[in-house]
PDB file of C-alpha atoms in Angstrom:
ATOM      1  CA  MET A   1       0.120  -0.175   0.097  1.00 49.00           C
ATOM      2  CA  ARG A   2       2.949   2.433   0.659  1.00 52.00           C
ATOM      3  CA  LEU A   3       4.176   1.830  -2.328  1.00 45.00           C
ATOM      4  CA  LYS A   4       1.636   2.650  -4.482  1.00 47.00           C
ATOM      5  CA  SER A   5       0.869   5.708  -2.670  1.00 49.00           C
ATOM      6  CA  LEU A   6       4.178   6.507  -3.529  1.00 43.00           C
ATOM      7  CA  LEU A   7       3.422   6.328  -7.429  1.00 41.00           C
ATOM      8  CA  LEU A   8      -0.059   8.388  -7.038  1.00 42.00           C
ATOM      9  CA  ALA A   9       2.733  11.215  -5.769  1.00 44.00           C
ATOM     10  CA  VAL A  10       4.533  11.243  -8.132  1.00 43.00           C
ATOM     11  CA  THR A  11       2.357  10.665 -11.105  1.00 44.00           C
ATOM     12  CA  ALA A  12       0.595  13.520  -8.569  1.00 42.00           C
ATOM     13  CA  ALA A  13       3.553  15.555  -9.739  1.00 46.00           C
ATOM     14  CA  ALA A  14       4.726  14.322 -12.909  1.00 46.00           C
ATOM     15  CA  ALA A  15       1.612  15.696 -13.934  1.00 44.00           C
ATOM     16  CA  LEU A  16       1.601  18.661 -12.695  1.00 41.00           C
ATOM     17  CA  CYS A  17       5.336  19.086 -14.355  1.00 48.00           C
ATOM     18  CA  SER A  18       3.026  18.635 -17.123  1.00 44.00           C
ATOM     19  CA  GLY A  19       0.005  20.900 -16.873  1.00 43.00           C
ATOM     20  CA  VAL A  20       3.630  23.924 -15.846  1.00 44.00           C
ATOM     21  CA  ALA A  21       4.955  23.377 -19.708  1.00 40.00           C
ATOM     22  CA  SER A  22       2.178  22.931 -21.251  1.00 39.00           C
ATOM     23  CA  ALA A  23       0.168  25.772 -19.842  1.00 45.00           C
ATOM     24  CA  SER A  24       2.609  27.866 -18.724  1.00 83.00           C
ATOM     25  CA  THR A  25       0.557  31.423 -17.478  1.00 95.00           C
ATOM     26  CA  GLU A  26       1.168  34.936 -20.170  1.00 98.00           C
ATOM     27  CA  LEU A  27       2.514  37.308 -18.011  1.00 98.00           C
ATOM     28  CA  ILE A  28       3.059  40.228 -20.945  1.00 98.00           C
ATOM     29  CA  VAL A  29      -0.279  42.914 -20.421  1.00 98.00           C
ATOM     30  CA  ASN A  30      -1.851  43.692 -23.611  1.00 98.00           C
ATOM     31  CA  GLY A  31       0.643  41.816 -26.090  1.00 98.00           C
ATOM     32  CA  ASN A  32      -1.300  42.476 -28.598  1.00 98.00           C
ATOM     33  CA  PHE A  33      -2.122  46.294 -28.522  1.00 98.00           C
ATOM     34  CA  GLU A  34      -5.602  45.825 -28.585  1.00 97.00           C
ATOM     35  CA  SER A  35      -5.926  48.112 -25.867  1.00 97.00           C
ATOM     36  CA  GLY A  36      -4.926  51.934 -25.921  1.00 97.00           C
ATOM     37  CA  ASP A  37      -5.916  55.397 -28.272  1.00 97.00           C
ATOM     38  CA  TYR A  38      -3.629  55.504 -31.538  1.00 97.00           C
ATOM     39  CA  GLY A  39      -1.560  57.240 -32.535  1.00 98.00           C
ATOM     40  CA  GLN A  40       1.882  58.608 -31.083  1.00 98.00           C
ATOM     41  CA  ILE A  41       1.798  56.771 -27.582  1.00 98.00           C
ATOM     42  CA  ASN A  42       2.571  58.914 -23.694  1.00 97.00           C
ATOM     43  CA  TRP A  43       1.386  62.343 -26.216  1.00 97.00           C
ATOM     44  CA  GLY A  44      -1.487  64.316 -26.295  1.00 95.00           C
ATOM     45  CA  GLY A  45      -3.177  61.586 -24.006  1.00 95.00           C
ATOM     46  CA  HIS A  46      -2.693  58.126 -26.051  1.00 97.00           C
ATOM     47  CA  GLN A  47      -2.318  55.645 -24.566  1.00 97.00           C
ATOM     48  CA  LEU A  48      -1.192  52.128 -24.466  1.00 98.00           C
ATOM     49  CA  GLN A  49      -2.143  50.311 -21.732  1.00 98.00           C
ATOM     50  CA  GLY A  50       0.786  48.287 -19.773  1.00 98.00           C
ATOM     51  CA  TRP A  51       3.324  50.370 -21.375  1.00 98.00           C
ATOM     52  CA  THR A  52       5.135  53.024 -22.015  1.00 98.00           C
ATOM     53  CA  THR A  53       7.321  54.836 -23.463  1.00 98.00           C
ATOM     54  CA  ALA A  54       9.044  58.324 -24.220  1.00 96.00           C
ATOM     55  CA  GLY A  55      10.102  58.489 -28.551  1.00 95.00           C
ATOM     56  CA  TYR A  56       8.645  58.792 -31.468  1.00 98.00           C
ATOM     57  CA  ASN A  57       6.398  55.251 -31.948  1.00 98.00           C
ATOM     58  CA  PHE A  58       2.512  55.119 -32.231  1.00 98.00           C
ATOM     59  CA  LEU A  59      -0.199  52.139 -32.168  1.00 98.00           C
ATOM     60  CA  PHE A  60      -1.120  51.558 -35.713  1.00 98.00           C
ATOM     61  CA  SER A  61      -4.702  49.949 -36.166  1.00 94.00           C
ATOM     62  CA  GLY A  62      -4.698  47.977 -40.093  1.00 85.00           C
ATOM     63  CA  SER A  63      -6.837  50.297 -41.336  1.00 88.00           C
ATOM     64  CA  ASN A  64      -5.094  53.962 -41.563  1.00 94.00           C
ATOM     65  CA  VAL A  65      -1.464  52.855 -41.650  1.00 96.00           C
ATOM     66  CA  ASP A  66      -1.162  53.261 -45.469  1.00 97.00           C
ATOM     67  CA  HIS A  67      -4.535  55.864 -45.131  1.00 94.00           C
ATOM     68  CA  GLY A  68      -5.393  58.642 -42.813  1.00 93.00           C
ATOM     69  CA  GLY A  69      -2.350  57.516 -40.783  1.00 95.00           C
ATOM     70  CA  THR A  70      -2.291  58.589 -36.981  1.00 96.00           C
ATOM     71  CA  PRO A  71      -1.629  61.909 -35.163  1.00 98.00           C
ATOM     72  CA  GLY A  72       1.651  62.685 -33.716  1.00 98.00           C
ATOM     73  CA  SER A  73       3.689  65.484 -32.759  1.00 97.00           C
ATOM     74  CA  TYR A  74       4.874  66.575 -35.873  1.00 97.00           C
ATOM     75  CA  GLY A  75       0.935  66.119 -37.593  1.00 97.00           C
ATOM     76  CA  ASN A  76      -0.464  62.502 -39.260  1.00 97.00           C
ATOM     77  CA  LEU A  77       1.790  59.774 -39.428  1.00 98.00           C
ATOM     78  CA  GLN A  78       1.171  57.381 -42.335  1.00 98.00           C
ATOM     79  CA  LEU A  79       3.944  54.363 -43.910  1.00 98.00           C
ATOM     80  CA  TRP A  80       4.296  53.529 -47.194  1.00 98.00           C
ATOM     81  CA  GLY A  81       1.576  50.891 -48.765  1.00 98.00           C
ATOM     82  CA  PRO A  82      -0.237  50.046 -51.011  1.00 97.00           C
ATOM     83  CA  ASN A  83      -3.281  52.862 -50.148  1.00 96.00           C
ATOM     84  CA  ASN A  84       0.052  56.263 -50.307  1.00 97.00           C
ATOM     85  CA  GLY A  85       1.512  54.218 -53.606  1.00 96.00           C
ATOM     86  CA  SER A  86       3.485  52.108 -53.084  1.00 98.00           C
ATOM     87  CA  ALA A  87       3.122  48.425 -53.946  1.00 97.00           C
ATOM     88  CA  ASN A  88       5.146  47.165 -51.215  1.00 98.00           C
ATOM     89  CA  GLY A  89       2.676  44.388 -49.697  1.00 97.00           C
ATOM     90  CA  LEU A  90       1.988  46.385 -46.332  1.00 97.00           C
ATOM     91  CA  GLN A  91      -0.200  43.693 -43.658  1.00 95.00           C
ATOM     92  CA  ALA A  92      -1.576  43.769 -40.388  1.00 92.00           C
ATOM     93  CA  SER A  93       0.723  41.032 -38.295  1.00 95.00           C
ATOM     94  CA  PRO A  94      -0.127  37.099 -38.409  1.00 96.00           C
ATOM     95  CA  VAL A  95      -2.105  37.795 -35.375  1.00 96.00           C
ATOM     96  CA  GLY A  96      -3.108  40.958 -36.618  1.00 93.00           C
ATOM     97  CA  GLY A  97      -5.646  44.428 -35.804  1.00 95.00           C
ATOM     98  CA  ASN A  98      -3.022  46.860 -33.999  1.00 97.00           C
ATOM     99  CA  PHE A  99       0.838  46.796 -33.973  1.00 98.00           C
ATOM    100  CA  VAL A 100       3.092  49.505 -32.119  1.00 98.00           C
ATOM    101  CA  ALA A 101       5.954  50.842 -35.177  1.00 98.00           C
ATOM    102  CA  SER A 102       8.848  53.347 -33.378  1.00 98.00           C
ATOM    103  CA  ASP A 103      11.563  55.303 -35.292  1.00 98.00           C
ATOM    104  CA  GLY A 104      14.350  54.118 -35.521  1.00 98.00           C
ATOM    105  CA  ALA A 105      16.680  57.051 -35.805  1.00 98.00           C
ATOM    106  CA  PHE A 106      14.399  60.306 -34.332  1.00 97.00           C
ATOM    107  CA  GLU A 107      13.579  60.786 -30.524  1.00 97.00           C
ATOM    108  CA  VAL A 108      14.503  56.566 -29.932  1.00 98.00           C
ATOM    109  CA  SER A 109      12.615  55.681 -27.160  1.00 98.00           C
ATOM    110  CA  PRO A 110      12.169  52.007 -25.783  1.00 98.00           C
ATOM    111  CA  LEU A 111       9.059  50.403 -25.821  1.00 98.00           C
ATOM    112  CA  SER A 112       9.352  49.309 -22.113  1.00 98.00           C
ATOM    113  CA  GLN A 113       6.218  48.102 -19.456  1.00 98.00           C
ATOM    114  CA  THR A 114       7.811  45.635 -16.123  1.00 98.00           C
ATOM    115  CA  VAL A 115       6.201  42.503 -15.976  1.00 98.00           C
ATOM    116  CA  ASN A 116       5.482  40.804 -12.979  1.00 98.00           C
ATOM    117  CA  GLY A 117       5.574  37.081 -11.206  1.00 97.00           C
ATOM    118  CA  LEU A 118       8.818  35.919 -12.450  1.00 98.00           C
ATOM    119  CA  VAL A 119      11.524  33.418 -10.595  1.00 98.00           C
ATOM    120  CA  ALA A 120      14.650  34.033 -10.162  1.00 98.00           C
ATOM    121  CA  GLY A 121      16.858  31.782 -12.303  1.00 97.00           C
ATOM    122  CA  GLN A 122      14.682  30.438 -14.043  1.00 98.00           C
ATOM    123  CA  GLN A 123      14.269  30.985 -17.540  1.00 98.00           C
ATOM    124  CA  TYR A 124      11.347  32.060 -20.348  1.00 98.00           C
ATOM    125  CA  ASN A 125      10.580  31.911 -23.567  1.00 98.00           C
ATOM    126  CA  LEU A 126       9.595  35.372 -25.611  1.00 98.00           C
ATOM    127  CA  THR A 127       7.708  35.424 -28.544  1.00 98.00           C
ATOM    128  CA  PHE A 128       7.239  38.547 -31.344  1.00 98.00           C
ATOM    129  CA  TYR A 129       6.340  39.308 -34.782  1.00 98.00           C
ATOM    130  CA  TRP A 130       8.067  42.328 -36.075  1.00 98.00           C
ATOM    131  CA  ALA A 131       8.294  43.609 -39.824  1.00 98.00           C
ATOM    132  CA  GLY A 132      10.482  46.668 -41.654  1.00 98.00           C
ATOM    133  CA  ALA A 133       8.393  49.510 -42.639  1.00 98.00           C
ATOM    134  CA  GLN A 134       9.269  53.592 -43.733  1.00 98.00           C
ATOM    135  CA  GLN A 135       6.912  56.572 -43.473  1.00 98.00           C
ATOM    136  CA  SER A 136       5.448  57.920 -46.035  1.00 98.00           C
ATOM    137  CA  GLY A 137       5.907  61.510 -47.532  1.00 97.00           C
ATOM    138  CA  PHE A 138      10.028  59.993 -47.587  1.00 97.00           C
ATOM    139  CA  SER A 139      12.452  58.255 -50.173  1.00 97.00           C
ATOM    140  CA  GLY A 140      15.218  55.825 -50.023  1.00 98.00           C
ATOM    141  CA  ALA A 141      16.255  52.560 -48.578  1.00 98.00           C
ATOM    142  CA  THR A 142      16.752  52.084 -44.828  1.00 98.00           C
ATOM    143  CA  THR A 143      17.380  49.601 -42.428  1.00 98.00           C
ATOM    144  CA  GLU A 144      15.202  48.269 -39.545  1.00 98.00           C
ATOM    145  CA  GLN A 145      15.999  46.287 -35.806  1.00 98.00           C
ATOM    146  CA  TRP A 146      14.895  46.178 -32.774  1.00 98.00           C
ATOM    147  CA  LYS A 147      17.079  45.406 -29.450  1.00 98.00           C
ATOM    148  CA  VAL A 148      15.190  43.798 -26.868  1.00 99.00           C
ATOM    149  CA  SER A 149      16.188  43.864 -23.379  1.00 98.00           C
ATOM    150  CA  LEU A 150      15.172  42.057 -19.461  1.00 98.00           C
ATOM    151  CA  GLY A 151      16.347  43.257 -16.474  1.00 98.00           C
ATOM    152  CA  GLY A 152      20.682  43.566 -17.310  1.00 97.00           C
ATOM    153  CA  GLU A 153      20.692  41.106 -20.586  1.00 98.00           C
ATOM    154  CA  THR A 154      20.373  42.894 -24.369  1.00 98.00           C
ATOM    155  CA  GLN A 155      19.222  40.358 -26.731  1.00 98.00           C
ATOM    156  CA  SER A 156      19.275  41.695 -31.519  1.00 98.00           C
ATOM    157  CA  THR A 157      17.059  40.281 -34.463  1.00 98.00           C
ATOM    158  CA  ALA A 158      18.548  40.038 -37.039  1.00 98.00           C
ATOM    159  CA  VAL A 159      18.727  43.822 -38.795  1.00 98.00           C
ATOM    160  CA  LYS A 160      16.756  44.371 -41.969  1.00 98.00           C
ATOM    161  CA  ASN A 161      17.577  45.765 -45.416  1.00 98.00           C
ATOM    162  CA  ASN A 162      14.563  47.560 -46.404  1.00 98.00           C
ATOM    163  CA  VAL A 163      14.137  48.946 -49.407  1.00 98.00           C
ATOM    164  CA  ASN A 164      12.935  52.536 -51.211  1.00 98.00           C
ATOM    165  CA  HIS A 165       9.382  52.712 -50.352  1.00 98.00           C
ATOM    166  CA  GLY A 166       9.493  49.365 -48.496  1.00 98.00           C
ATOM    167  CA  PHE A 167       8.305  46.326 -46.329  1.00 98.00           C
ATOM    168  CA  THR A 168       9.791  43.875 -45.057  1.00 98.00           C
ATOM    169  CA  GLY A 169       7.152  41.356 -44.572  1.00 98.00           C
ATOM    170  CA  TRP A 170       6.051  40.212 -41.115  1.00 98.00           C
ATOM    171  CA  GLN A 171       8.499  37.435 -39.232  1.00 98.00           C
ATOM    172  CA  LYS A 172       8.631  35.896 -35.526  1.00 98.00           C
ATOM    173  CA  GLU A 173      11.377  35.837 -33.117  1.00 98.00           C
ATOM    174  CA  THR A 174      11.872  34.120 -30.295  1.00 98.00           C
ATOM    175  CA  PHE A 175      14.984  34.539 -27.116  1.00 98.00           C
ATOM    176  CA  THR A 176      14.704  33.001 -23.964  1.00 98.00           C
ATOM    177  CA  PHE A 177      15.887  35.232 -21.180  1.00 98.00           C
ATOM    178  CA  THR A 178      16.809  34.288 -17.804  1.00 98.00           C
ATOM    179  CA  ALA A 179      14.844  36.141 -14.591  1.00 98.00           C
ATOM    180  CA  THR A 180      16.895  37.699 -12.430  1.00 98.00           C
ATOM    181  CA  GLY A 181      14.329  38.965 -10.185  1.00 98.00           C
ATOM    182  CA  THR A 182      10.493  38.869  -9.037  1.00 98.00           C
ATOM    183  CA  SER A 183       9.965  41.655 -11.588  1.00 98.00           C
ATOM    184  CA  GLU A 184      12.416  43.537 -14.431  1.00 98.00           C
ATOM    185  CA  LEU A 185      11.755  45.418 -17.296  1.00 98.00           C
ATOM    186  CA  LEU A 186      11.858  44.586 -20.449  1.00 99.00           C
ATOM    187  CA  SER A 187      11.290  46.839 -22.879  1.00 98.00           C
ATOM    188  CA  PHE A 188      12.174  47.497 -26.991  1.00 99.00           C
ATOM    189  CA  LEU A 189      14.203  49.457 -28.885  1.00 98.00           C
ATOM    190  CA  ALA A 190      13.581  50.616 -32.483  1.00 98.00           C
ATOM    191  CA  VAL A 191      16.955  51.019 -34.194  1.00 98.00           C
ATOM    192  CA  GLY A 192      17.407  52.657 -37.881  1.00 98.00           C
ATOM    193  CA  THR A 193      19.837  54.533 -40.737  1.00 98.00           C
ATOM    194  CA  PRO A 194      19.113  56.324 -41.900  1.00 97.00           C
ATOM    195  CA  ALA A 195      18.432  59.222 -40.245  1.00 91.00           C
ATOM    196  CA  GLY A 196      16.867  61.310 -42.538  1.00 89.00           C
ATOM    197  CA  VAL A 197      14.177  58.745 -44.580  1.00 94.00           C
ATOM    198  CA  PRO A 198      12.904  57.816 -41.070  1.00 96.00           C
ATOM    199  CA  PRO A 199      13.659  53.748 -40.795  1.00 98.00           C
ATOM    200  CA  PHE A 200      10.063  52.811 -39.030  1.00 98.00           C
ATOM    201  CA  SER A 201      10.396  49.136 -36.811  1.00 98.00           C
ATOM    202  CA  LEU A 202       7.014  47.705 -36.281  1.00 98.00           C
ATOM    203  CA  LEU A 203       5.728  45.078 -33.741  1.00 98.00           C
ATOM    204  CA  ASP A 204       2.865  42.692 -32.371  1.00 98.00           C
ATOM    205  CA  GLY A 205       2.148  39.578 -30.636  1.00 98.00           C
ATOM    206  CA  VAL A 206       4.630  39.358 -27.801  1.00 98.00           C
ATOM    207  CA  SER A 207       4.247  37.028 -25.600  1.00 98.00           C
ATOM    208  CA  MET A 208       6.148  35.768 -22.329  1.00 98.00           C
ATOM    209  CA  THR A 209       5.769  32.693 -20.488  1.00 98.00           C
ATOM    210  CA  ALA A 210       8.204  30.284 -18.432  1.00 98.00           C
ATOM    211  CA  ALA A 211      10.494  27.895 -20.565  1.00 95.00           C
ATOM    212  CA  VAL A 212      10.196  25.217 -18.405  1.00 77.00           C
ATOM    213  CA  PRO A 213       8.628  24.245 -15.439  1.00 59.00           C
ATOM    214  CA  GLU A 214       9.664  25.993 -12.455  1.00 50.00           C
ATOM    215  CA  PRO A 215      12.492  24.669 -10.585  1.00 53.00           C
ATOM    216  CA  GLN A 216      10.303  23.421  -7.420  1.00 52.00           C
ATOM    217  CA  THR A 217       8.333  21.817  -9.419  1.00 49.00           C
ATOM    218  CA  TRP A 218      11.119  19.380 -10.676  1.00 47.00           C
ATOM    219  CA  GLY A 219      12.495  19.019  -6.834  1.00 54.00           C
ATOM    220  CA  MET A 220       9.107  17.766  -6.295  1.00 51.00           C
ATOM    221  CA  LEU A 221       9.450  15.297  -8.739  1.00 47.00           C
ATOM    222  CA  GLY A 222      13.280  13.868  -8.336  1.00 53.00           C
ATOM    223  CA  LEU A 223      11.369  14.073  -5.333  1.00 52.00           C
ATOM    224  CA  GLY A 224       8.815  11.379  -5.315  1.00 51.00           C
ATOM    225  CA  LEU A 225      11.122   9.407  -7.531  1.00 49.00           C
ATOM    226  CA  GLY A 226      13.440   8.678  -4.804  1.00 55.00           C
ATOM    227  CA  LEU A 227      11.214   7.596  -2.762  1.00 50.00           C
ATOM    228  CA  VAL A 228       9.477   4.927  -4.983  1.00 45.00           C
ATOM    229  CA  GLY A 229      13.180   3.392  -5.819  1.00 54.00           C
ATOM    230  CA  PHE A 230      14.009   3.624  -1.608  1.00 48.00           C
ATOM    231  CA  ALA A 231      10.471   1.755  -0.897  1.00 51.00           C
ATOM    232  CA  ALA A 232      11.490  -0.575  -3.914  1.00 52.00           C
ATOM    233  CA  ARG A 233      14.547  -1.108  -2.831  1.00 59.00           C
ATOM    234  CA  ARG A 234      12.950  -1.591   0.775  1.00 57.00           C
ATOM    235  CA  ARG A 235      10.962  -4.717  -0.055  1.00 58.00           C
ATOM    236  CA  LYS A 236      12.887  -6.306  -2.507  1.00 57.00           C
ATOM    237  CA  ALA A 237      14.938  -6.903   0.836  1.00 54.00           C
ATOM    238  CA  LYS A 238      13.157  -8.485   3.151  1.00 60.00           C
ATOM    239  CA  ALA A 239      11.189 -10.237   0.588  1.00 58.00           C
ATOM    240  CA  ALA A 240      15.273 -11.999   0.185  1.00 45.00           C
TER     241      ALA A 240
END
């Protein structure tokens, strides 16, 4: 009976580990940017729930990105696309809805959020969709990139080379970070060239979850397996 009880405990611990691995808690608030005011973020009363910035960063919908534009401190801003003279294939992100566009060479400032509920020493997978675009009304080739930081750790996407009036297309990126505390600052900093031809890095679908079950969960499973092995050896010795 003792051995049976131990086996049941180990099975329960294994199920817990599986549940943590397959259904990790989402740690990002408003990662799809659906809760916010269209326009330059944190300017003129425009807010983006869960996020802060002091730079030339904008919230767009799929409909106003190349038609009508969205308001900012220097007037309405559009990106080059089919509705304003460029057949570059500009489209909404794979997750649809709103997305952020950040100038990587003018009034540059990161888009940031404090992530809570972390476990020090735990690894976390950060995934997001991103693309390169250009401000309508300007001409010339550009480059776009994101530098992404969690606490003191920074990782960078590849640099995208963008043709005149171009759009690079969306791609999915995954970075793995190790937390050093229970709360850390996550930031996305757009980096682009040249300054005179506004390069915009686009962002959507930001998500962060634990990469593996938390250390204490694995510890519970290891302890249970050890107890089962010990009990089995005792039963074998007793039978002999």
